[in-house]
JSON list of C-alpha atoms in Angstrom, two decimals:
[
{"chain": "A", "resi": 1, "resn": "UNK", "atom": "CA", "xyz": [5.66, -8.14, -20.16]},
{"chain": "A", "resi": 2, "resn": "UNK", "atom": "CA", "xyz": [4.40, -8.20, -16.59]},
{"chain": "A", "resi": 3, "resn": "UNK", "atom": "CA", "xyz": [1.99, -11.06, -16.03]},
{"chain": "A", "resi": 4, "resn": "UNK", "atom": "CA", "xyz": [0.65, -10.12, -12.61]},
{"chain": "A", "resi": 5, "resn": "UNK", "atom": "CA", "xyz": [1.06, -7.68, -9.76]},
{"chain": "A", "resi": 6, "resn": "UNK", "atom": "CA", "xyz": [0.12, -8.19, -6.13]},
{"chain": "A", "resi": 7, "resn": "UNK", "atom": "CA", "xyz": [0.81, -6.81, -2.67]},
{"chain": "A", "resi": 8, "resn": "UNK", "atom": "CA", "xyz": [2.89, -8.84, -0.22]},
{"chain": "A", "resi": 9, "resn": "UNK", "atom": "CA", "xyz": [3.67, -7.54, 3.23]},
{"chain": "A", "resi": 10, "resn": "UNK", "atom": "CA", "xyz": [4.70, -3.92, 2.92]},
{"chain": "A", "resi": 11, "resn": "UNK", "atom": "CA", "xyz": [5.11, -3.69, -0.85]},
{"chain": "A", "resi": 12, "resn": "UNK", "atom": "CA", "xyz": [3.98, -4.86, -4.24]},
{"chain": "A", "resi": 13, "resn": "UNK", "atom": "CA", "xyz": [5.54, -7.58, -6.31]},
{"chain": "A", "resi": 14, "resn": "UNK", "atom": "CA", "xyz": [5.29, -8.31, -10.00]},
{"chain": "A", "resi": 15, "resn": "UNK", "atom": "CA", "xyz": [5.65, -11.60, -11.82]},
{"chain": "A", "resi": 16, "resn": "UNK", "atom": "CA", "xyz": [7.35, -11.59, -15.18]},
{"chain": "A", "resi": 17, "resn": "UNK", "atom": "CA", "xyz": [7.59, -14.61, -17.47]},
{"chain": "A", "resi": 18, "resn": "UNK", "atom": "CA", "xyz": [10.97, -15.24, -19.06]},
{"chain": "A", "resi": 19, "resn": "UNK", "atom": "CA", "xyz": [10.76, -15.06, -22.89]},
{"chain": "A", "resi": 20, "resn": "UNK", "atom": "CA", "xyz": [11.33, -18.32, -24.78]},
{"chain": "A", "resi": 21, "resn": "UNK", "atom": "CA", "xyz": [14.62, -16.98, -26.23]},
{"chain": "A", "resi": 22, "resn": "UNK", "atom": "CA", "xyz": [15.98, -16.51, -22.69]},
{"chain": "A", "resi": 23, "resn": "UNK", "atom": "CA", "xyz": [15.00, -19.92, -21.30]},
{"chain": "A", "resi": 24, "resn": "UNK", "atom": "CA", "xyz": [18.41, -21.51, -21.89]},
{"chain": "A", "resi": 25, "resn": "UNK", "atom": "CA", "xyz": [20.16, -19.03, -19.60]},
{"chain": "A", "resi": 26, "resn": "UNK", "atom": "CA", "xyz": [17.54, -18.99, -16.81]},
{"chain": "A", "resi": 27, "resn": "UNK", "atom": "CA", "xyz": [18.74, -21.98, -14.79]},
{"chain": "A", "resi": 28, "resn": "UNK", "atom": "CA", "xyz": [22.49, -21.18, -14.98]},
{"chain": "A", "resi": 29, "resn": "UNK", "atom": "CA", "xyz": [21.78, -17.53, -14.15]},
{"chain": "A", "resi": 30, "resn": "UNK", "atom": "CA", "xyz": [19.67, -18.36, -11.10]},
{"chain": "A", "resi": 31, "resn": "UNK", "atom": "CA", "xyz": [21.26, -21.54, -9.78]},
{"chain": "A", "resi": 32, "resn": "UNK", "atom": "CA", "xyz": [24.91, -21.01, -10.66]},
{"chain": "A", "resi": 33, "resn": "UNK", "atom": "CA", "xyz": [27.16, -23.97, -11.32]},
{"chain": "A", "resi": 34, "resn": "UNK", "atom": "CA", "xyz": [24.53, -26.21, -9.74]},
{"chain": "A", "resi": 35, "resn": "UNK", "atom": "CA", "xyz": [21.92, -25.51, -12.42]},
{"chain": "A", "resi": 36, "resn": "UNK", "atom": "CA", "xyz": [21.93, -29.11, -13.67]},
{"chain": "A", "resi": 37, "resn": "UNK", "atom": "CA", "xyz": [21.33, -30.31, -10.13]},
{"chain": "A", "resi": 38, "resn": "UNK", "atom": "CA", "xyz": [18.53, -27.75, -9.76]},
{"chain": "A", "resi": 39, "resn": "UNK", "atom": "CA", "xyz": [16.92, -29.04, -12.95]},
{"chain": "A", "resi": 40, "resn": "UNK", "atom": "CA", "xyz": [17.18, -32.64, -11.75]},
{"chain": "A", "resi": 41, "resn": "UNK", "atom": "CA", "xyz": [15.64, -31.69, -8.40]},
{"chain": "A", "resi": 42, "resn": "UNK", "atom": "CA", "xyz": [12.84, -29.79, -10.16]},
{"chain": "A", "resi": 43, "resn": "UNK", "atom": "CA", "xyz": [11.77, -32.75, -12.28]},
{"chain": "A", "resi": 44, "resn": "UNK", "atom": "CA", "xyz": [12.26, -35.20, -9.40]},
{"chain": "A", "resi": 45, "resn": "UNK", "atom": "CA", "xyz": [10.08, -33.09, -7.10]},
{"chain": "A", "resi": 46, "resn": "UNK", "atom": "CA", "xyz": [7.45, -32.55, -9.81]},
{"chain": "A", "resi": 47, "resn": "UNK", "atom": "CA", "xyz": [7.26, -36.31, -10.44]},
{"chain": "A", "resi": 48, "resn": "UNK", "atom": "CA", "xyz": [6.80, -36.92, -6.70]},
{"chain": "A", "resi": 49, "resn": "UNK", "atom": "CA", "xyz": [4.36, -34.10, -5.96]},
{"chain": "A", "resi": 50, "resn": "UNK", "atom": "CA", "xyz": [2.14, -33.70, -9.04]},
{"chain": "A", "resi": 51, "resn": "UNK", "atom": "CA", "xyz": [0.00, -36.58, -10.41]},
{"chain": "A", "resi": 52, "resn": "UNK", "atom": "CA", "xyz": [0.99, -37.85, -13.85]},
{"chain": "A", "resi": 53, "resn": "UNK", "atom": "CA", "xyz": [-2.39, -36.82, -15.27]},
{"chain": "A", "resi": 54, "resn": "UNK", "atom": "CA", "xyz": [-1.70, -33.19, -14.34]},
{"chain": "A", "resi": 55, "resn": "UNK", "atom": "CA", "xyz": [2.04, -33.06, -14.92]},
{"chain": "A", "resi": 56, "resn": "UNK", "atom": "CA", "xyz": [2.98, -31.86, -18.38]},
{"chain": "A", "resi": 57, "resn": "UNK", "atom": "CA", "xyz": [6.76, -31.97, -17.87]},
{"chain": "A", "resi": 58, "resn": "UNK", "atom": "CA", "xyz": [7.02, -28.35, -19.00]},
{"chain": "A", "resi": 59, "resn": "UNK", "atom": "CA", "xyz": [7.73, -25.35, -16.80]},
{"chain": "A", "resi": 60, "resn": "UNK", "atom": "CA", "xyz": [7.53, -21.66, -17.50]},
{"chain": "A", "resi": 61, "resn": "UNK", "atom": "CA", "xyz": [10.38, -19.72, -15.96]},
{"chain": "A", "resi": 62, "resn": "UNK", "atom": "CA", "xyz": [9.32, -16.55, -14.22]},
{"chain": "A", "resi": 63, "resn": "UNK", "atom": "CA", "xyz": [10.78, -13.90, -11.95]},
{"chain": "A", "resi": 64, "resn": "UNK", "atom": "CA", "xyz": [9.08, -12.51, -8.91]},
{"chain": "A", "resi": 65, "resn": "UNK", "atom": "CA", "xyz": [10.26, -8.90, -8.57]},
{"chain": "A", "resi": 66, "resn": "UNK", "atom": "CA", "xyz": [9.77, -7.21, -5.21]},
{"chain": "A", "resi": 67, "resn": "UNK", "atom": "CA", "xyz": [9.32, -3.47, -4.63]},
{"chain": "A", "resi": 68, "resn": "UNK", "atom": "CA", "xyz": [12.58, -3.31, -2.66]},
{"chain": "A", "resi": 69, "resn": "UNK", "atom": "CA", "xyz": [14.56, -4.66, -5.64]},
{"chain": "A", "resi": 70, "resn": "UNK", "atom": "CA", "xyz": [14.76, -8.28, -4.46]},
{"chain": "A", "resi": 71, "resn": "UNK", "atom": "CA", "xyz": [14.16, -10.91, -7.11]},
{"chain": "A", "resi": 72, "resn": "UNK", "atom": "CA", "xyz": [13.41, -14.64, -6.95]},
{"chain": "A", "resi": 73, "resn": "UNK", "atom": "CA", "xyz": [13.04, -17.28, -9.67]},
{"chain": "A", "resi": 74, "resn": "UNK", "atom": "CA", "xyz": [9.73, -19.13, -9.95]},
{"chain": "A", "resi": 75, "resn": "UNK", "atom": "CA", "xyz": [9.53, -22.48, -11.70]},
{"chain": "A", "resi": 76, "resn": "UNK", "atom": "CA", "xyz": [5.91, -22.31, -12.86]},
{"chain": "A", "resi": 77, "resn": "UNK", "atom": "CA", "xyz": [4.00, -25.41, -13.82]},
{"chain": "A", "resi": 78, "resn": "UNK", "atom": "CA", "xyz": [2.57, -24.86, -17.29]},
{"chain": "A", "resi": 79, "resn": "UNK", "atom": "CA", "xyz": [-1.09, -25.14, -16.38]},
{"chain": "A", "resi": 80, "resn": "UNK", "atom": "CA", "xyz": [-3.29, -22.49, -14.76]},
{"chain": "A", "resi": 81, "resn": "UNK", "atom": "CA", "xyz": [-5.63, -25.12, -13.32]},
{"chain": "A", "resi": 82, "resn": "UNK", "atom": "CA", "xyz": [-5.99, -26.34, -9.80]},
{"chain": "A", "resi": 83, "resn": "UNK", "atom": "CA", "xyz": [-3.40, -29.00, -9.03]},
{"chain": "A", "resi": 84, "resn": "UNK", "atom": "CA", "xyz": [-3.50, -31.97, -6.72]},
{"chain": "A", "resi": 85, "resn": "UNK", "atom": "CA", "xyz": [-0.20, -31.55, -4.89]},
{"chain": "A", "resi": 86, "resn": "UNK", "atom": "CA", "xyz": [1.34, -34.09, -2.51]},
{"chain": "A", "resi": 87, "resn": "UNK", "atom": "CA", "xyz": [4.03, -32.91, -0.13]},
{"chain": "A", "resi": 88, "resn": "UNK", "atom": "CA", "xyz": [7.02, -35.03, 0.89]},
{"chain": "A", "resi": 89, "resn": "UNK", "atom": "CA", "xyz": [5.13, -36.35, 3.91]},
{"chain": "A", "resi": 90, "resn": "UNK", "atom": "CA", "xyz": [2.29, -37.74, 1.78]},
{"chain": "A", "resi": 91, "resn": "UNK", "atom": "CA", "xyz": [-0.26, -35.01, 2.52]},
{"chain": "A", "resi": 92, "resn": "UNK", "atom": "CA", "xyz": [-2.34, -34.19, -0.57]},
{"chain": "A", "resi": 93, "resn": "UNK", "atom": "CA", "xyz": [-4.28, -30.97, -1.16]},
{"chain": "A", "resi": 94, "resn": "UNK", "atom": "CA", "xyz": [-5.80, -29.16, -4.14]},
{"chain": "A", "resi": 95, "resn": "UNK", "atom": "CA", "xyz": [-4.06, -25.82, -4.71]},
{"chain": "A", "resi": 96, "resn": "UNK", "atom": "CA", "xyz": [-3.70, -23.33, -7.54]},
{"chain": "A", "resi": 97, "resn": "UNK", "atom": "CA", "xyz": [-0.93, -23.87, -10.07]},
{"chain": "A", "resi": 98, "resn": "UNK", "atom": "CA", "xyz": [0.96, -20.83, -8.83]},
{"chain": "A", "resi": 99, "resn": "UNK", "atom": "CA", "xyz": [0.82, -22.06, -5.19]},
{"chain": "A", "resi": 100, "resn": "UNK", "atom": "CA", "xyz": [2.09, -25.45, -6.31]},
{"chain": "A", "resi": 101, "resn": "UNK", "atom": "CA", "xyz": [4.83, -23.72, -8.30]},
{"chain": "A", "resi": 102, "resn": "UNK", "atom": "CA", "xyz": [5.95, -21.66, -5.29]},
{"chain": "A", "resi": 103, "resn": "UNK", "atom": "CA", "xyz": [6.06, -24.78, -3.11]},
{"chain": "A", "resi": 104, "resn": "UNK", "atom": "CA", "xyz": [7.92, -26.74, -5.79]},
{"chain": "A", "resi": 105, "resn": "UNK", "atom": "CA", "xyz": [10.52, -23.98, -6.23]},
{"chain": "A", "resi": 106, "resn": "UNK", "atom": "CA", "xyz": [11.08, -23.77, -2.47]},
{"chain": "A", "resi": 107, "resn": "UNK", "atom": "CA", "xyz": [11.60, -27.55, -2.38]},
{"chain": "A", "resi": 108, "resn": "UNK", "atom": "CA", "xyz": [14.26, -27.25, -5.09]},
{"chain": "A", "resi": 109, "resn": "UNK", "atom": "CA", "xyz": [15.97, -24.49, -3.10]},
{"chain": "A", "resi": 110, "resn": "UNK", "atom": "CA", "xyz": [15.87, -26.57, 0.09]},
{"chain": "A", "resi": 111, "resn": "UNK", "atom": "CA", "xyz": [17.43, -29.55, -1.68]},
{"chain": "A", "resi": 112, "resn": "UNK", "atom": "CA", "xyz": [20.18, -27.35, -3.11]},
{"chain": "A", "resi": 113, "resn": "UNK", "atom": "CA", "xyz": [20.86, -25.79, 0.28]},
{"chain": "A", "resi": 114, "resn": "UNK", "atom": "CA", "xyz": [20.99, -29.20, 1.96]},
{"chain": "A", "resi": 115, "resn": "UNK", "atom": "CA", "xyz": [23.17, -30.74, -0.77]},
{"chain": "A", "resi": 116, "resn": "UNK", "atom": "CA", "xyz": [26.33, -29.19, 0.64]},
{"chain": "A", "resi": 117, "resn": "UNK", "atom": "CA", "xyz": [27.50, -28.63, -2.94]},
{"chain": "A", "resi": 118, "resn": "UNK", "atom": "CA", "xyz": [27.06, -24.88, -3.00]},
{"chain": "A", "resi": 119, "resn": "UNK", "atom": "CA", "xyz": [29.20, -21.95, -1.95]},
{"chain": "A", "resi": 120, "resn": "UNK", "atom": "CA", "xyz": [28.38, -19.87, 1.10]},
{"chain": "A", "resi": 121, "resn": "UNK", "atom": "CA", "xyz": [27.32, -17.04, -1.21]},
{"chain": "A", "resi": 122, "resn": "UNK", "atom": "CA", "xyz": [24.83, -19.29, -3.06]},
{"chain": "A", "resi": 123, "resn": "UNK", "atom": "CA", "xyz": [23.66, -20.73, 0.25]},
{"chain": "A", "resi": 124, "resn": "UNK", "atom": "CA", "xyz": [22.77, -17.26, 1.52]},
{"chain": "A", "resi": 125, "resn": "UNK", "atom": "CA", "xyz": [21.14, -16.28, -1.79]},
{"chain": "A", "resi": 126, "resn": "UNK", "atom": "CA", "xyz": [19.03, -19.46, -1.90]},
{"chain": "A", "resi": 127, "resn": "UNK", "atom": "CA", "xyz": [17.94, -18.97, 1.73]},
{"chain": "A", "resi": 128, "resn": "UNK", "atom": "CA", "xyz": [16.82, -15.41, 0.93]},
{"chain": "A", "resi": 129, "resn": "UNK", "atom": "CA", "xyz": [14.97, -16.62, -2.17]},
{"chain": "A", "resi": 130, "resn": "UNK", "atom": "CA", "xyz": [13.32, -19.40, -0.19]},
{"chain": "A", "resi": 131, "resn": "UNK", "atom": "CA", "xyz": [11.78, -16.92, 2.25]},
{"chain": "A", "resi": 132, "resn": "UNK", "atom": "CA", "xyz": [10.71, -14.54, -0.54]},
{"chain": "A", "resi": 133, "resn": "UNK", "atom": "CA", "xyz": [9.04, -17.41, -2.42]},
{"chain": "A", "resi": 134, "resn": "UNK", "atom": "CA", "xyz": [7.37, -18.75, 0.69]},
{"chain": "A", "resi": 135, "resn": "UNK", "atom": "CA", "xyz": [5.80, -15.34, 1.35]},
{"chain": "A", "resi": 136, "resn": "UNK", "atom": "CA", "xyz": [4.71, -15.08, -2.29]},
{"chain": "A", "resi": 137, "resn": "UNK", "atom": "CA", "xyz": [3.20, -18.57, -2.03]},
{"chain": "A", "resi": 138, "resn": "UNK", "atom": "CA", "xyz": [1.23, -17.49, 1.05]},
{"chain": "A", "resi": 139, "resn": "UNK", "atom": "CA", "xyz": [-0.10, -14.50, -0.86]},
{"chain": "A", "resi": 140, "resn": "UNK", "atom": "CA", "xyz": [-0.96, -16.66, -3.90]},
{"chain": "A", "resi": 141, "resn": "UNK", "atom": "CA", "xyz": [-2.86, -18.98, -1.55]},
{"chain": "A", "resi": 142, "resn": "UNK", "atom": "CA", "xyz": [-4.74, -16.08, 0.04]},
{"chain": "A", "resi": 143, "resn": "UNK", "atom": "CA", "xyz": [-5.74, -14.69, -3.34]},
{"chain": "A", "resi": 144, "resn": "UNK", "atom": "CA", "xyz": [-6.63, -18.10, -4.78]},
{"chain": "A", "resi": 145, "resn": "UNK", "atom": "CA", "xyz": [-8.70, -19.23, -1.80]},
{"chain": "A", "resi": 146, "resn": "UNK", "atom": "CA", "xyz": [-6.42, -22.08, -0.75]},
{"chain": "A", "resi": 147, "resn": "UNK", "atom": "CA", "xyz": [-4.69, -20.70, 2.36]},
{"chain": "A", "resi": 148, "resn": "UNK", "atom": "CA", "xyz": [-5.62, -23.68, 4.53]},
{"chain": "A", "resi": 149, "resn": "UNK", "atom": "CA", "xyz": [-4.35, -26.11, 1.89]},
{"chain": "A", "resi": 150, "resn": "UNK", "atom": "CA", "xyz": [-1.10, -24.17, 1.46]},
{"chain": "A", "resi": 151, "resn": "UNK", "atom": "CA", "xyz": [-0.58, -24.25, 5.23]},
{"chain": "A", "resi": 152, "resn": "UNK", "atom": "CA", "xyz": [-1.25, -28.01, 5.33]},
{"chain": "A", "resi": 153, "resn": "UNK", "atom": "CA", "xyz": [1.33, -28.62, 2.61]},
{"chain": "A", "resi": 154, "resn": "UNK", "atom": "CA", "xyz": [4.07, -26.40, 3.99]},
{"chain": "A", "resi": 155, "resn": "UNK", "atom": "CA", "xyz": [3.83, -26.57, 7.80]}
]
């Protein structure tokens, strides 16, 4: 089931939600031996960035599939509402759930990259995914009318 399609840069991407029966393998498949660390970073970042009133503690796992065959995981907050999101520097903006999810996933990738606990191969893969997700987040923001807010949170 494809949940959404959109154009980014030169090509189109699709977003596909991972079925419930495949949830258990999503983190190990996408974050390798560091999947437990990725999960810890995800919940730590969510607790820091999303207000308790809006944070359900549940994430949908999705894939962003690019026209050129590239693929990136997206840790999607369970709500489709606007979210008050606070970055690590204390700046707070209202953004769409999918923008917040793209930012949150990039923060997890950054923490994994900076941890020094990953192989060179995973390092390169996470860097590539970071840039793919950042571009998708920019497109989400454009489509959702929160480009300025996305910029303020990420730059």
